[in-house]
């Protein structure tokens, strides 16, 4: 069976130029004695917006790996696919994120029998958790409520899983079930029963992406109660360990955090929980590399700076169109966005600092960063003009991409003791 290693980290590359630069970040952490498997992910939505095909991600990943002589596992993730979209990803991908969020909350006729089975004659379930955590307790009505919310979604995941299994063969791919794009976070108790449903459905899930408490806005830090997240995450890790054993799911079953990129303030809690339970984790990012490209192009001055300003200006002229598809995952205060006229005479350093995610820099503007994060359609429209500049400034842009993934993400998640 193809197994995802204990630690893995998802990277996205909207324009397909930074595969090698991204891989260098994984080489650096490997050189520091920590193995983190790179996973290149691109959602169907991104492919549609940019006009790329799933095979391009496989081509890019393979080329980067070949060029670097990378010897340990790596994956290509069909990110957020469903029955309608999965077909195009079959050959390119060996990691499938089955997105069944749209099926959450649709009551299922089998909910009651599921609850009866789980609750048994006593009519309740008590789950002892490791690590000094309080046990989970649920009565039959709690279990039935969970099944009413999630059983239909898990059955849909089963249909997608079997479609892929038929095409690729069992054991030849990694399966993730994702329910993160819903309105309400799932509690550790709900997660426990979701995993029971996944096991009953016969899905050998290796990663599970619940919705966590708090806001996961695009490209900026976590918004919410960090201590509360830490507690929830620790419980979820413990639940995954116990559920894998109890229900016979793959041993290394781990949580997948769909981070929306750059959730720096919850990285220490994730790292500590993994250490405490000797558990693995998958953290998915995507747009952080695209924003790094723009920040780095701005930083080189001259035509790079001019193009970054042009992209920002063009995006500002179509702000509603840029932000519509992402309304649920951005919080942009439009009053705090600099106008294109204001940035016209800004220096390379100032514009770069506006976009780059350095919270200590007074020029850093999380509103502008979220906005540029969702504005990649403008660069896609520029086509060759954008790509040619990326090629021309491949060195400074690539170095910035590597540093971003390594220093801001891999080190605090997997290495730092701070
Ligand atoms: Zn997601």
mmCIF file of C-alpha atoms and ligand atoms in Angstrom:
data_model
loop_
_atom_site.group_PDB
_atom_site.id
_atom_site.type_symbol
_atom_site.label_atom_id
_atom_site.label_comp_id
_atom_site.label_asym_id
_atom_site.label_seq_id
_atom_site.Cartn_x
_atom_site.Cartn_y
_atom_site.Cartn_z
ATOM 1 C CA UNK A 1 0.000 0.000 0.000
ATOM 2 C CA UNK A 2 1.262 3.444 -0.905
ATOM 3 C CA UNK A 3 1.755 5.137 2.464
ATOM 4 C CA UNK A 4 2.051 8.836 3.129
ATOM 5 C CA UNK A 5 5.028 9.435 5.453
ATOM 6 C CA UNK A 6 4.524 10.742 8.966
ATOM 7 C CA UNK A 7 5.191 14.365 8.066
ATOM 8 C CA UNK A 8 4.050 15.871 4.797
ATOM 9 C CA UNK A 9 3.473 19.383 3.582
ATOM 10 C CA UNK A 10 1.364 20.525 0.665
ATOM 11 C CA UNK A 11 2.581 23.211 -1.696
ATOM 12 C CA UNK A 12 0.759 24.848 -4.549
ATOM 13 C CA UNK A 13 2.298 26.464 -7.571
ATOM 14 C CA UNK A 14 -0.280 28.371 -9.548
ATOM 15 C CA UNK A 15 1.990 29.068 -12.533
ATOM 16 C CA UNK A 16 4.099 25.929 -12.470
ATOM 17 C CA UNK A 17 7.494 27.653 -12.299
ATOM 18 C CA UNK A 18 8.577 27.056 -8.689
ATOM 19 C CA UNK A 19 8.630 23.273 -8.317
ATOM 20 C CA UNK A 20 12.409 23.127 -7.903
ATOM 21 C CA UNK A 21 12.510 26.130 -5.585
ATOM 22 C CA UNK A 22 9.819 24.533 -3.414
ATOM 23 C CA UNK A 23 11.620 21.205 -3.348
ATOM 24 C CA UNK A 24 14.797 22.950 -2.154
ATOM 25 C CA UNK A 25 12.965 23.844 1.070
ATOM 26 C CA UNK A 26 12.304 20.128 1.667
ATOM 27 C CA UNK A 27 15.960 19.368 0.884
ATOM 28 C CA UNK A 28 16.991 21.896 3.525
ATOM 29 C CA UNK A 29 14.838 20.351 6.247
ATOM 30 C CA UNK A 30 16.014 16.893 5.150
ATOM 31 C CA UNK A 31 19.613 18.098 5.559
ATOM 32 C CA UNK A 32 18.629 19.175 9.080
ATOM 33 C CA UNK A 33 17.627 15.577 9.808
ATOM 34 C CA UNK A 34 13.857 15.830 9.410
ATOM 35 C CA UNK A 35 11.980 14.137 6.594
ATOM 36 C CA UNK A 36 8.943 15.941 5.283
ATOM 37 C CA UNK A 37 7.323 14.609 2.128
ATOM 38 C CA UNK A 38 6.426 17.241 -0.451
ATOM 39 C CA UNK A 39 2.908 17.074 -1.838
ATOM 40 C CA UNK A 40 2.128 19.228 -4.849
ATOM 41 C CA UNK A 41 -1.522 20.170 -4.804
ATOM 42 C CA UNK A 42 -3.766 22.115 -7.129
ATOM 43 C CA UNK A 43 -7.518 22.260 -6.796
ATOM 44 C CA UNK A 44 -9.931 21.988 -9.654
ATOM 45 C CA UNK A 45 -10.930 25.612 -9.050
ATOM 46 C CA UNK A 46 -7.340 26.791 -9.562
ATOM 47 C CA UNK A 47 -6.973 24.745 -12.734
ATOM 48 C CA UNK A 48 -10.147 26.315 -14.105
ATOM 49 C CA UNK A 49 -9.105 29.878 -13.185
ATOM 50 C CA UNK A 50 -5.630 29.525 -14.659
ATOM 51 C CA UNK A 51 -6.451 27.284 -17.579
ATOM 52 C CA UNK A 52 -4.112 24.427 -16.631
ATOM 53 C CA UNK A 53 -4.658 20.661 -16.625
ATOM 54 C CA UNK A 54 -3.958 18.187 -13.796
ATOM 55 C CA UNK A 55 -1.182 16.507 -15.787
ATOM 56 C CA UNK A 56 0.872 19.725 -15.618
ATOM 57 C CA UNK A 57 1.299 19.289 -11.846
ATOM 58 C CA UNK A 58 2.631 15.744 -12.295
ATOM 59 C CA UNK A 59 5.032 16.950 -15.012
ATOM 60 C CA UNK A 60 6.304 19.751 -12.794
ATOM 61 C CA UNK A 61 6.719 17.556 -9.699
ATOM 62 C CA UNK A 62 8.519 14.804 -11.611
ATOM 63 C CA UNK A 63 10.839 17.308 -13.277
ATOM 64 C CA UNK A 64 11.738 18.977 -9.971
ATOM 65 C CA UNK A 65 12.366 15.611 -8.321
ATOM 66 C CA UNK A 66 14.489 14.362 -11.220
ATOM 67 C CA UNK A 67 16.564 17.538 -11.365
ATOM 68 C CA UNK A 68 17.254 17.428 -7.630
ATOM 69 C CA UNK A 69 17.831 13.679 -7.410
ATOM 70 C CA UNK A 70 15.196 13.579 -4.650
ATOM 71 C CA UNK A 71 15.104 10.022 -3.325
ATOM 72 C CA UNK A 72 12.305 9.942 -0.753
ATOM 73 C CA UNK A 73 8.538 9.921 -1.358
ATOM 74 C CA UNK A 74 6.623 12.791 -2.910
ATOM 75 C CA UNK A 75 3.026 13.063 -4.039
ATOM 76 C CA UNK A 76 0.697 14.848 -6.419
ATOM 77 C CA UNK A 77 -2.604 15.715 -4.754
ATOM 78 C CA UNK A 78 -5.922 15.922 -6.608
ATOM 79 C CA UNK A 79 -7.068 18.594 -4.200
ATOM 80 C CA UNK A 80 -10.756 18.983 -3.397
ATOM 81 C CA UNK A 81 -12.129 16.706 -6.062
ATOM 82 C CA UNK A 82 -15.550 15.102 -6.219
ATOM 83 C CA UNK A 83 -17.261 12.563 -8.473
ATOM 84 C CA UNK A 84 -17.814 15.247 -11.113
ATOM 85 C CA UNK A 85 -14.171 16.295 -11.332
ATOM 86 C CA UNK A 86 -12.042 13.305 -10.346
ATOM 87 C CA UNK A 87 -11.696 11.690 -13.743
ATOM 88 C CA UNK A 88 -9.135 14.164 -15.131
ATOM 89 C CA UNK A 89 -6.879 13.541 -12.109
ATOM 90 C CA UNK A 90 -6.638 9.766 -12.254
ATOM 91 C CA UNK A 91 -3.327 9.446 -14.093
ATOM 92 C CA UNK A 92 -1.647 12.559 -12.672
ATOM 93 C CA UNK A 93 -2.343 12.009 -8.985
ATOM 94 C CA UNK A 94 -1.405 9.514 -6.314
ATOM 95 C CA UNK A 95 -3.029 11.466 -3.482
ATOM 96 C CA UNK A 96 -6.741 12.245 -3.619
ATOM 97 C CA UNK A 97 -8.543 14.741 -1.410
ATOM 98 C CA UNK A 98 -12.163 13.654 -1.494
ATOM 99 C CA UNK A 99 -14.163 16.799 -0.784
ATOM 100 C CA UNK A 100 -17.588 15.905 0.536
ATOM 101 C CA UNK A 101 -18.368 19.131 2.400
ATOM 102 C CA UNK A 102 -21.395 19.777 0.186
ATOM 103 C CA UNK A 103 -22.941 16.536 1.425
ATOM 104 C CA UNK A 104 -22.632 17.396 5.114
ATOM 105 C CA UNK A 105 -25.927 17.967 6.899
ATOM 106 C CA UNK A 106 -28.113 15.901 4.600
ATOM 107 C CA UNK A 107 -29.899 13.423 6.870
ATOM 108 C CA UNK A 108 -29.321 9.774 5.991
ATOM 109 C CA UNK A 109 -31.786 6.906 6.327
ATOM 110 C CA UNK A 110 -29.118 4.691 7.917
ATOM 111 C CA UNK A 111 -28.254 7.152 10.689
ATOM 112 C CA UNK A 112 -30.305 5.343 13.310
ATOM 113 C CA UNK A 113 -28.896 1.877 12.634
ATOM 114 C CA UNK A 114 -25.386 3.360 12.677
ATOM 115 C CA UNK A 115 -26.090 4.861 16.108
ATOM 116 C CA UNK A 116 -27.588 1.594 17.376
ATOM 117 C CA UNK A 117 -24.543 -0.340 16.229
ATOM 118 C CA UNK A 118 -22.055 2.098 17.760
ATOM 119 C CA UNK A 119 -23.894 2.562 21.046
ATOM 120 C CA UNK A 120 -24.466 -1.161 21.596
ATOM 121 C CA UNK A 121 -26.642 -2.526 24.403
ATOM 122 C CA UNK A 122 -25.464 0.093 26.919
ATOM 123 C CA UNK A 123 -26.769 2.876 24.686
ATOM 124 C CA UNK A 124 -23.612 4.952 25.079
ATOM 125 C CA UNK A 125 -19.968 5.128 24.088
ATOM 126 C CA UNK A 126 -17.027 6.155 26.237
ATOM 127 C CA UNK A 127 -13.696 6.708 24.506
ATOM 128 C CA UNK A 128 -10.576 6.906 26.653
ATOM 129 C CA UNK A 129 -7.992 9.217 25.138
ATOM 130 C CA UNK A 130 -4.227 9.080 25.708
ATOM 131 C CA UNK A 131 -2.091 11.917 27.004
ATOM 132 C CA UNK A 132 -4.153 12.767 30.078
ATOM 133 C CA UNK A 133 -7.065 14.074 28.009
ATOM 134 C CA UNK A 134 -10.588 13.657 29.361
ATOM 135 C CA UNK A 135 -12.571 10.790 27.810
ATOM 136 C CA UNK A 136 -15.186 11.394 25.131
ATOM 137 C CA UNK A 137 -18.713 10.374 26.056
ATOM 138 C CA UNK A 138 -21.668 10.117 23.738
ATOM 139 C CA UNK A 139 -25.189 8.778 24.074
ATOM 140 C CA UNK A 140 -27.196 7.202 21.297
ATOM 141 C CA UNK A 141 -28.867 10.506 20.425
ATOM 142 C CA UNK A 142 -25.465 12.243 20.088
ATOM 143 C CA UNK A 143 -24.255 9.503 17.765
ATOM 144 C CA UNK A 144 -27.420 9.659 15.711
ATOM 145 C CA UNK A 145 -27.057 13.451 15.434
ATOM 146 C CA UNK A 146 -23.496 12.988 14.159
ATOM 147 C CA UNK A 147 -24.636 10.354 11.685
ATOM 148 C CA UNK A 148 -27.424 12.632 10.478
ATOM 149 C CA UNK A 149 -24.850 15.294 9.731
ATOM 150 C CA UNK A 150 -22.014 13.207 8.312
ATOM 151 C CA UNK A 151 -23.113 9.755 7.163
ATOM 152 C CA UNK A 152 -24.360 10.970 3.764
ATOM 153 C CA UNK A 153 -21.067 12.777 3.201
ATOM 154 C CA UNK A 154 -19.015 9.702 4.121
ATOM 155 C CA UNK A 155 -21.092 7.562 1.760
ATOM 156 C CA UNK A 156 -20.325 10.054 -1.007
ATOM 157 C CA UNK A 157 -16.623 9.767 -0.118
ATOM 158 C CA UNK A 158 -17.074 6.013 -0.522
ATOM 159 C CA UNK A 159 -18.455 6.473 -4.029
ATOM 160 C CA UNK A 160 -15.514 8.695 -5.016
ATOM 161 C CA UNK A 161 -13.025 6.330 -3.375
ATOM 162 C CA UNK A 162 -14.385 3.294 -5.250
ATOM 163 C CA UNK A 163 -14.291 5.200 -8.541
ATOM 164 C CA UNK A 164 -10.580 5.907 -8.022
ATOM 165 C CA UNK A 165 -9.892 2.409 -6.729
ATOM 166 C CA UNK A 166 -11.413 0.921 -9.854
ATOM 167 C CA UNK A 167 -9.277 3.125 -12.079
ATOM 168 C CA UNK A 168 -5.952 2.943 -10.210
ATOM 169 C CA UNK A 169 -6.157 -0.251 -8.183
ATOM 170 C CA UNK A 170 -6.387 -0.537 -4.402
ATOM 171 C CA UNK A 171 -3.286 0.530 -2.489
ATOM 172 C CA UNK A 172 -1.839 2.585 -5.324
ATOM 173 C CA UNK A 173 -2.869 5.965 -3.950
ATOM 174 C CA UNK A 174 -3.309 7.896 -0.721
ATOM 175 C CA UNK A 175 -6.842 8.823 0.311
ATOM 176 C CA UNK A 176 -7.819 11.930 2.238
ATOM 177 C CA UNK A 177 -11.379 12.743 3.251
ATOM 178 C CA UNK A 178 -12.029 16.464 3.617
ATOM 179 C CA UNK A 179 -14.934 18.231 5.275
ATOM 180 C CA UNK A 180 -13.143 21.501 5.920
ATOM 181 C CA UNK A 181 -15.171 23.729 3.633
ATOM 182 C CA UNK A 182 -18.257 23.721 5.842
ATOM 183 C CA UNK A 183 -19.760 26.400 8.085
ATOM 184 C CA UNK A 184 -19.395 24.678 11.439
ATOM 185 C CA UNK A 185 -16.307 23.063 12.967
ATOM 186 C CA UNK A 186 -16.489 19.383 13.872
ATOM 187 C CA UNK A 187 -15.905 18.470 17.494
ATOM 188 C CA UNK A 188 -13.439 15.718 18.512
ATOM 189 C CA UNK A 189 -16.437 13.497 19.354
ATOM 190 C CA UNK A 190 -17.909 14.048 15.893
ATOM 191 C CA UNK A 191 -14.501 13.332 14.371
ATOM 192 C CA UNK A 192 -14.408 10.002 16.224
ATOM 193 C CA UNK A 193 -17.729 8.914 14.721
ATOM 194 C CA UNK A 194 -16.842 10.282 11.270
ATOM 195 C CA UNK A 195 -13.821 7.971 11.363
ATOM 196 C CA UNK A 196 -16.105 5.098 12.392
ATOM 197 C CA UNK A 197 -18.282 5.839 9.350
ATOM 198 C CA UNK A 198 -15.216 6.017 7.092
ATOM 199 C CA UNK A 199 -14.076 2.612 8.339
ATOM 200 C CA UNK A 200 -17.543 1.077 7.861
ATOM 201 C CA UNK A 201 -17.618 2.524 4.352
ATOM 202 C CA UNK A 202 -14.344 0.699 3.624
ATOM 203 C CA UNK A 203 -12.281 3.806 2.836
ATOM 204 C CA UNK A 204 -8.619 3.332 3.826
ATOM 205 C CA UNK A 205 -8.241 7.015 4.696
ATOM 206 C CA UNK A 206 -4.715 8.024 5.655
ATOM 207 C CA UNK A 207 -5.517 11.658 6.283
ATOM 208 C CA UNK A 208 -8.652 13.416 7.454
ATOM 209 C CA UNK A 209 -9.290 17.135 7.050
ATOM 210 C CA UNK A 210 -11.904 18.362 9.493
ATOM 211 C CA UNK A 211 -12.974 21.969 9.821
ATOM 212 C CA UNK A 212 -11.261 23.429 12.848
ATOM 213 C CA UNK A 213 -12.514 26.284 15.013
ATOM 214 C CA UNK A 214 -11.432 29.766 13.923
ATOM 215 C CA UNK A 215 -10.910 31.662 10.674
ATOM 216 C CA UNK A 216 -8.486 30.335 8.055
ATOM 217 C CA UNK A 217 -8.321 33.338 5.737
ATOM 218 C CA UNK A 218 -6.213 33.122 2.598
ATOM 219 C CA UNK A 219 -2.524 33.819 3.025
ATOM 220 C CA UNK A 220 -2.704 35.464 6.463
ATOM 221 C CA UNK A 221 -2.450 34.267 10.042
ATOM 222 C CA UNK A 222 -5.079 32.351 12.000
ATOM 223 C CA UNK A 223 -7.880 34.453 13.459
ATOM 224 C CA UNK A 224 -9.385 33.062 16.636
ATOM 225 C CA UNK A 225 -8.566 31.687 20.056
ATOM 226 C CA UNK A 226 -5.134 30.089 19.580
ATOM 227 C CA UNK A 227 -5.194 28.283 22.949
ATOM 228 C CA UNK A 228 -8.630 26.920 22.076
ATOM 229 C CA UNK A 229 -7.358 25.686 18.717
ATOM 230 C CA UNK A 230 -4.393 24.032 20.416
ATOM 231 C CA UNK A 231 -6.693 22.094 22.759
ATOM 232 C CA UNK A 232 -9.028 21.086 19.947
ATOM 233 C CA UNK A 233 -6.128 19.972 17.760
ATOM 234 C CA UNK A 234 -4.569 17.930 20.549
ATOM 235 C CA UNK A 235 -7.884 16.147 21.134
ATOM 236 C CA UNK A 236 -8.286 15.533 17.400
ATOM 237 C CA UNK A 237 -4.799 13.991 17.189
ATOM 238 C CA UNK A 238 -5.630 11.690 20.089
ATOM 239 C CA UNK A 239 -8.971 10.782 18.483
ATOM 240 C CA UNK A 240 -7.263 9.870 15.196
ATOM 241 C CA UNK A 241 -4.851 7.559 17.021
ATOM 242 C CA UNK A 242 -7.582 5.796 18.998
ATOM 243 C CA UNK A 243 -9.992 5.601 16.051
ATOM 244 C CA UNK A 244 -7.365 4.111 13.734
ATOM 245 C CA UNK A 245 -6.818 1.304 16.249
ATOM 246 C CA UNK A 246 -10.448 0.790 17.175
ATOM 247 C CA UNK A 247 -11.815 0.776 13.637
ATOM 248 C CA UNK A 248 -8.888 -0.791 11.795
ATOM 249 C CA UNK A 249 -8.042 2.274 9.708
ATOM 250 C CA UNK A 250 -4.459 2.685 8.383
ATOM 251 C CA UNK A 251 -2.016 2.877 11.302
ATOM 252 C CA UNK A 252 -0.483 6.231 10.443
ATOM 253 C CA UNK A 253 -3.871 7.930 10.038
ATOM 254 C CA UNK A 254 -3.265 11.633 10.612
ATOM 255 C CA UNK A 255 -4.904 15.016 10.513
ATOM 256 C CA UNK A 256 -4.682 17.226 7.474
ATOM 257 C CA UNK A 257 -4.785 20.959 8.128
ATOM 258 C CA UNK A 258 -6.087 22.884 5.136
ATOM 259 C CA UNK A 259 -4.404 26.023 6.249
ATOM 260 C CA UNK A 260 -5.237 28.500 3.510
ATOM 261 C CA UNK A 261 -1.503 29.243 3.917
ATOM 262 C CA UNK A 262 0.466 30.981 6.635
ATOM 263 C CA UNK A 263 -1.302 30.084 9.890
ATOM 264 C CA UNK A 264 1.865 30.845 11.824
ATOM 265 C CA UNK A 265 0.341 31.269 15.274
ATOM 266 C CA UNK A 266 -1.056 27.719 15.346
ATOM 267 C CA UNK A 267 2.133 26.074 14.063
ATOM 268 C CA UNK A 268 3.669 25.715 17.561
ATOM 269 C CA UNK A 269 0.524 23.997 18.856
ATOM 270 C CA UNK A 270 0.501 21.607 15.901
ATOM 271 C CA UNK A 271 4.175 20.795 16.440
ATOM 272 C CA UNK A 272 3.732 20.234 20.172
ATOM 273 C CA UNK A 273 0.712 17.950 19.757
ATOM 274 C CA UNK A 274 2.556 15.854 17.171
ATOM 275 C CA UNK A 275 5.527 15.514 19.512
ATOM 276 C CA UNK A 276 3.373 14.696 22.510
ATOM 277 C CA UNK A 277 1.640 11.802 20.728
ATOM 278 C CA UNK A 278 4.479 10.922 18.347
ATOM 279 C CA UNK A 279 1.909 11.577 15.619
ATOM 280 C CA UNK A 280 2.201 12.756 12.045
ATOM 281 C CA UNK A 281 0.437 15.603 10.297
ATOM 282 C CA UNK A 282 -0.223 16.924 6.824
ATOM 283 C CA UNK A 283 -0.373 20.694 6.405
ATOM 284 C CA UNK A 284 -1.691 21.991 3.135
ATOM 285 C CA UNK A 285 -0.808 25.390 1.698
ATOM 286 C CA UNK A 286 -1.245 26.710 -1.802
ATOM 287 C CA UNK A 287 -1.179 30.432 -2.534
ATOM 288 C CA UNK A 288 1.768 31.372 -0.344
ATOM 289 C CA UNK A 289 4.122 30.674 -3.262
ATOM 290 C CA UNK A 290 2.177 32.891 -5.655
ATOM 291 C CA UNK A 291 2.240 35.829 -3.216
ATOM 292 C CA UNK A 292 5.956 35.227 -2.746
ATOM 293 C CA UNK A 293 6.435 35.474 -6.516
ATOM 294 C CA UNK A 294 4.725 38.867 -6.564
ATOM 295 C CA UNK A 295 6.605 40.128 -3.494
ATOM 296 C CA UNK A 296 9.912 38.980 -4.981
ATOM 297 C CA UNK A 297 9.149 40.528 -8.373
ATOM 298 C CA UNK A 298 8.331 43.798 -6.589
ATOM 299 C CA UNK A 299 11.616 43.552 -4.674
ATOM 300 C CA UNK A 300 13.813 43.454 -7.787
ATOM 301 C CA UNK A 301 12.584 46.922 -8.829
ATOM 302 C CA UNK A 302 12.457 48.055 -12.447
ATOM 303 C CA UNK A 303 10.159 46.002 -14.644
ATOM 304 C CA UNK A 304 9.429 43.530 -11.828
ATOM 305 C CA UNK A 305 8.154 46.312 -9.592
ATOM 306 C CA UNK A 306 6.229 47.844 -12.491
ATOM 307 C CA UNK A 307 4.469 44.557 -13.239
ATOM 308 C CA UNK A 308 3.603 43.970 -9.574
ATOM 309 C CA UNK A 309 2.011 47.439 -9.492
ATOM 310 C CA UNK A 310 0.194 46.764 -12.752
ATOM 311 C CA UNK A 311 -1.245 43.487 -11.409
ATOM 312 C CA UNK A 312 -2.339 45.195 -8.198
ATOM 313 C CA UNK A 313 -3.940 48.029 -10.189
ATOM 314 C CA UNK A 314 -5.765 45.695 -12.548
ATOM 315 C CA UNK A 315 -7.000 43.593 -9.625
ATOM 316 C CA UNK A 316 -8.210 46.738 -7.832
ATOM 317 C CA UNK A 317 -10.240 47.713 -10.897
ATOM 318 C CA UNK A 318 -12.008 44.322 -10.685
ATOM 319 C CA UNK A 319 -12.078 43.848 -6.937
ATOM 320 C CA UNK A 320 -15.564 42.319 -6.759
ATOM 321 C CA UNK A 321 -14.764 39.769 -9.427
ATOM 322 C CA UNK A 322 -11.442 38.873 -7.749
ATOM 323 C CA UNK A 323 -12.906 38.361 -4.304
ATOM 324 C CA UNK A 324 -16.307 36.778 -5.080
ATOM 325 C CA UNK A 325 -15.198 33.124 -5.243
ATOM 326 C CA UNK A 326 -13.270 33.532 -1.981
ATOM 327 C CA UNK A 327 -15.789 35.516 0.061
ATOM 328 C CA UNK A 328 -15.972 32.813 2.753
ATOM 329 C CA UNK A 329 -12.201 32.656 3.273
ATOM 330 C CA UNK A 330 -11.077 36.283 3.206
ATOM 331 C CA UNK A 331 -11.660 39.250 5.493
ATOM 332 C CA UNK A 332 -10.482 42.275 3.559
ATOM 333 C CA UNK A 333 -11.068 45.745 4.994
ATOM 334 C CA UNK A 334 -11.259 47.660 1.722
ATOM 335 C CA UNK A 335 -10.630 50.922 3.565
ATOM 336 C CA UNK A 336 -7.167 49.633 4.447
ATOM 337 C CA UNK A 337 -6.156 48.684 0.902
ATOM 338 C CA UNK A 338 -3.774 51.199 -0.625
ATOM 339 C CA UNK A 339 -5.118 52.578 -3.914
ATOM 340 C CA UNK A 340 -3.208 52.004 -7.164
ATOM 341 C CA UNK A 341 -2.538 55.760 -7.237
ATOM 342 C CA UNK A 342 -1.003 55.585 -3.760
ATOM 343 C CA UNK A 343 1.387 52.765 -4.602
ATOM 344 C CA UNK A 344 2.440 54.331 -7.927
ATOM 345 C CA UNK A 345 5.587 55.892 -6.454
ATOM 346 C CA UNK A 346 6.272 53.282 -3.779
ATOM 347 C CA UNK A 347 9.762 51.800 -3.659
ATOM 348 C CA UNK A 348 10.563 48.146 -4.334
ATOM 349 C CA UNK A 349 11.175 47.610 -0.608
ATOM 350 C CA UNK A 350 7.887 49.155 0.426
ATOM 351 C CA UNK A 351 5.664 47.199 -1.978
ATOM 352 C CA UNK A 352 7.484 43.955 -1.248
ATOM 353 C CA UNK A 353 7.062 44.513 2.497
ATOM 354 C CA UNK A 354 3.367 45.264 2.021
ATOM 355 C CA UNK A 355 2.760 41.811 0.560
ATOM 356 C CA UNK A 356 5.373 39.689 2.342
ATOM 357 C CA UNK A 357 4.144 37.903 5.466
ATOM 358 C CA UNK A 358 6.452 39.376 8.067
ATOM 359 C CA UNK A 359 4.193 40.441 10.953
ATOM 360 C CA UNK A 360 7.066 42.391 12.548
ATOM 361 C CA UNK A 361 7.434 44.667 9.538
ATOM 362 C CA UNK A 362 5.262 47.778 10.003
ATOM 363 C CA UNK A 363 4.663 47.956 6.222
ATOM 364 C CA UNK A 364 3.083 44.473 6.145
ATOM 365 C CA UNK A 365 -0.602 44.830 5.236
ATOM 366 C CA UNK A 366 -2.754 41.702 5.739
ATOM 367 C CA UNK A 367 -5.584 43.247 3.712
ATOM 368 C CA UNK A 368 -3.357 43.823 0.694
ATOM 369 C CA UNK A 369 -1.835 40.378 1.147
ATOM 370 C CA UNK A 370 -5.217 38.616 1.117
ATOM 371 C CA UNK A 371 -6.220 40.695 -1.868
ATOM 372 C CA UNK A 372 -3.131 39.838 -3.928
ATOM 373 C CA UNK A 373 -3.549 36.209 -2.827
ATOM 374 C CA UNK A 374 -6.882 35.974 -4.655
ATOM 375 C CA UNK A 375 -5.808 38.166 -7.586
ATOM 376 C CA UNK A 376 -3.790 35.528 -9.459
ATOM 377 C CA UNK A 377 -6.353 35.553 -12.270
ATOM 378 C CA UNK A 378 -4.827 38.871 -13.395
ATOM 379 C CA UNK A 379 -1.395 37.276 -13.795
ATOM 380 C CA UNK A 380 -3.001 34.324 -15.574
ATOM 381 C CA UNK A 381 -4.510 36.777 -18.056
ATOM 382 C CA UNK A 382 -1.129 38.416 -18.635
ATOM 383 C CA UNK A 383 0.130 35.025 -19.768
ATOM 384 C CA UNK A 384 3.603 35.182 -21.301
ATOM 385 C CA UNK A 385 4.331 38.665 -19.986
ATOM 386 C CA UNK A 386 4.059 37.351 -16.437
ATOM 387 C CA UNK A 387 5.817 34.046 -17.093
ATOM 388 C CA UNK A 388 8.696 35.705 -18.962
ATOM 389 C CA UNK A 389 9.427 37.937 -15.983
ATOM 390 C CA UNK A 390 9.307 34.929 -13.670
ATOM 391 C CA UNK A 391 11.883 33.275 -15.928
ATOM 392 C CA UNK A 392 14.011 36.396 -16.142
ATOM 393 C CA UNK A 393 14.119 36.775 -12.362
ATOM 394 C CA UNK A 394 14.088 33.055 -11.638
ATOM 395 C CA UNK A 395 16.970 33.316 -9.166
ATOM 396 C CA UNK A 396 15.696 35.968 -6.729
ATOM 397 C CA UNK A 397 12.121 34.696 -7.039
ATOM 398 C CA UNK A 398 13.171 31.073 -6.492
ATOM 399 C CA UNK A 399 15.293 31.988 -3.472
ATOM 400 C CA UNK A 400 12.365 33.843 -1.938
ATOM 401 C CA UNK A 401 10.044 30.891 -2.576
ATOM 402 C CA UNK A 402 12.492 28.459 -0.936
ATOM 403 C CA UNK A 403 13.057 30.706 2.081
ATOM 404 C CA UNK A 404 9.353 31.242 2.542
ATOM 405 C CA UNK A 405 8.514 27.528 2.579
ATOM 406 C CA UNK A 406 11.531 26.624 4.684
ATOM 407 C CA UNK A 407 11.832 29.410 7.258
ATOM 408 C CA UNK A 408 8.222 30.436 7.706
ATOM 409 C CA UNK A 409 6.593 27.014 7.361
ATOM 410 C CA UNK A 410 8.753 23.872 7.610
ATOM 411 C CA UNK A 411 11.010 25.078 10.446
ATOM 412 C CA UNK A 412 8.252 26.215 12.835
ATOM 413 C CA UNK A 413 6.071 23.202 12.024
ATOM 414 C CA UNK A 414 8.599 20.419 12.165
ATOM 415 C CA UNK A 415 11.903 21.615 13.569
ATOM 416 C CA UNK A 416 11.844 24.664 15.829
ATOM 417 C CA UNK A 417 12.052 24.264 19.571
ATOM 418 C CA UNK A 418 11.101 27.865 20.151
HETATM 419 ZN ZN1 LIG B 1 -9.671 22.557 1.987
#
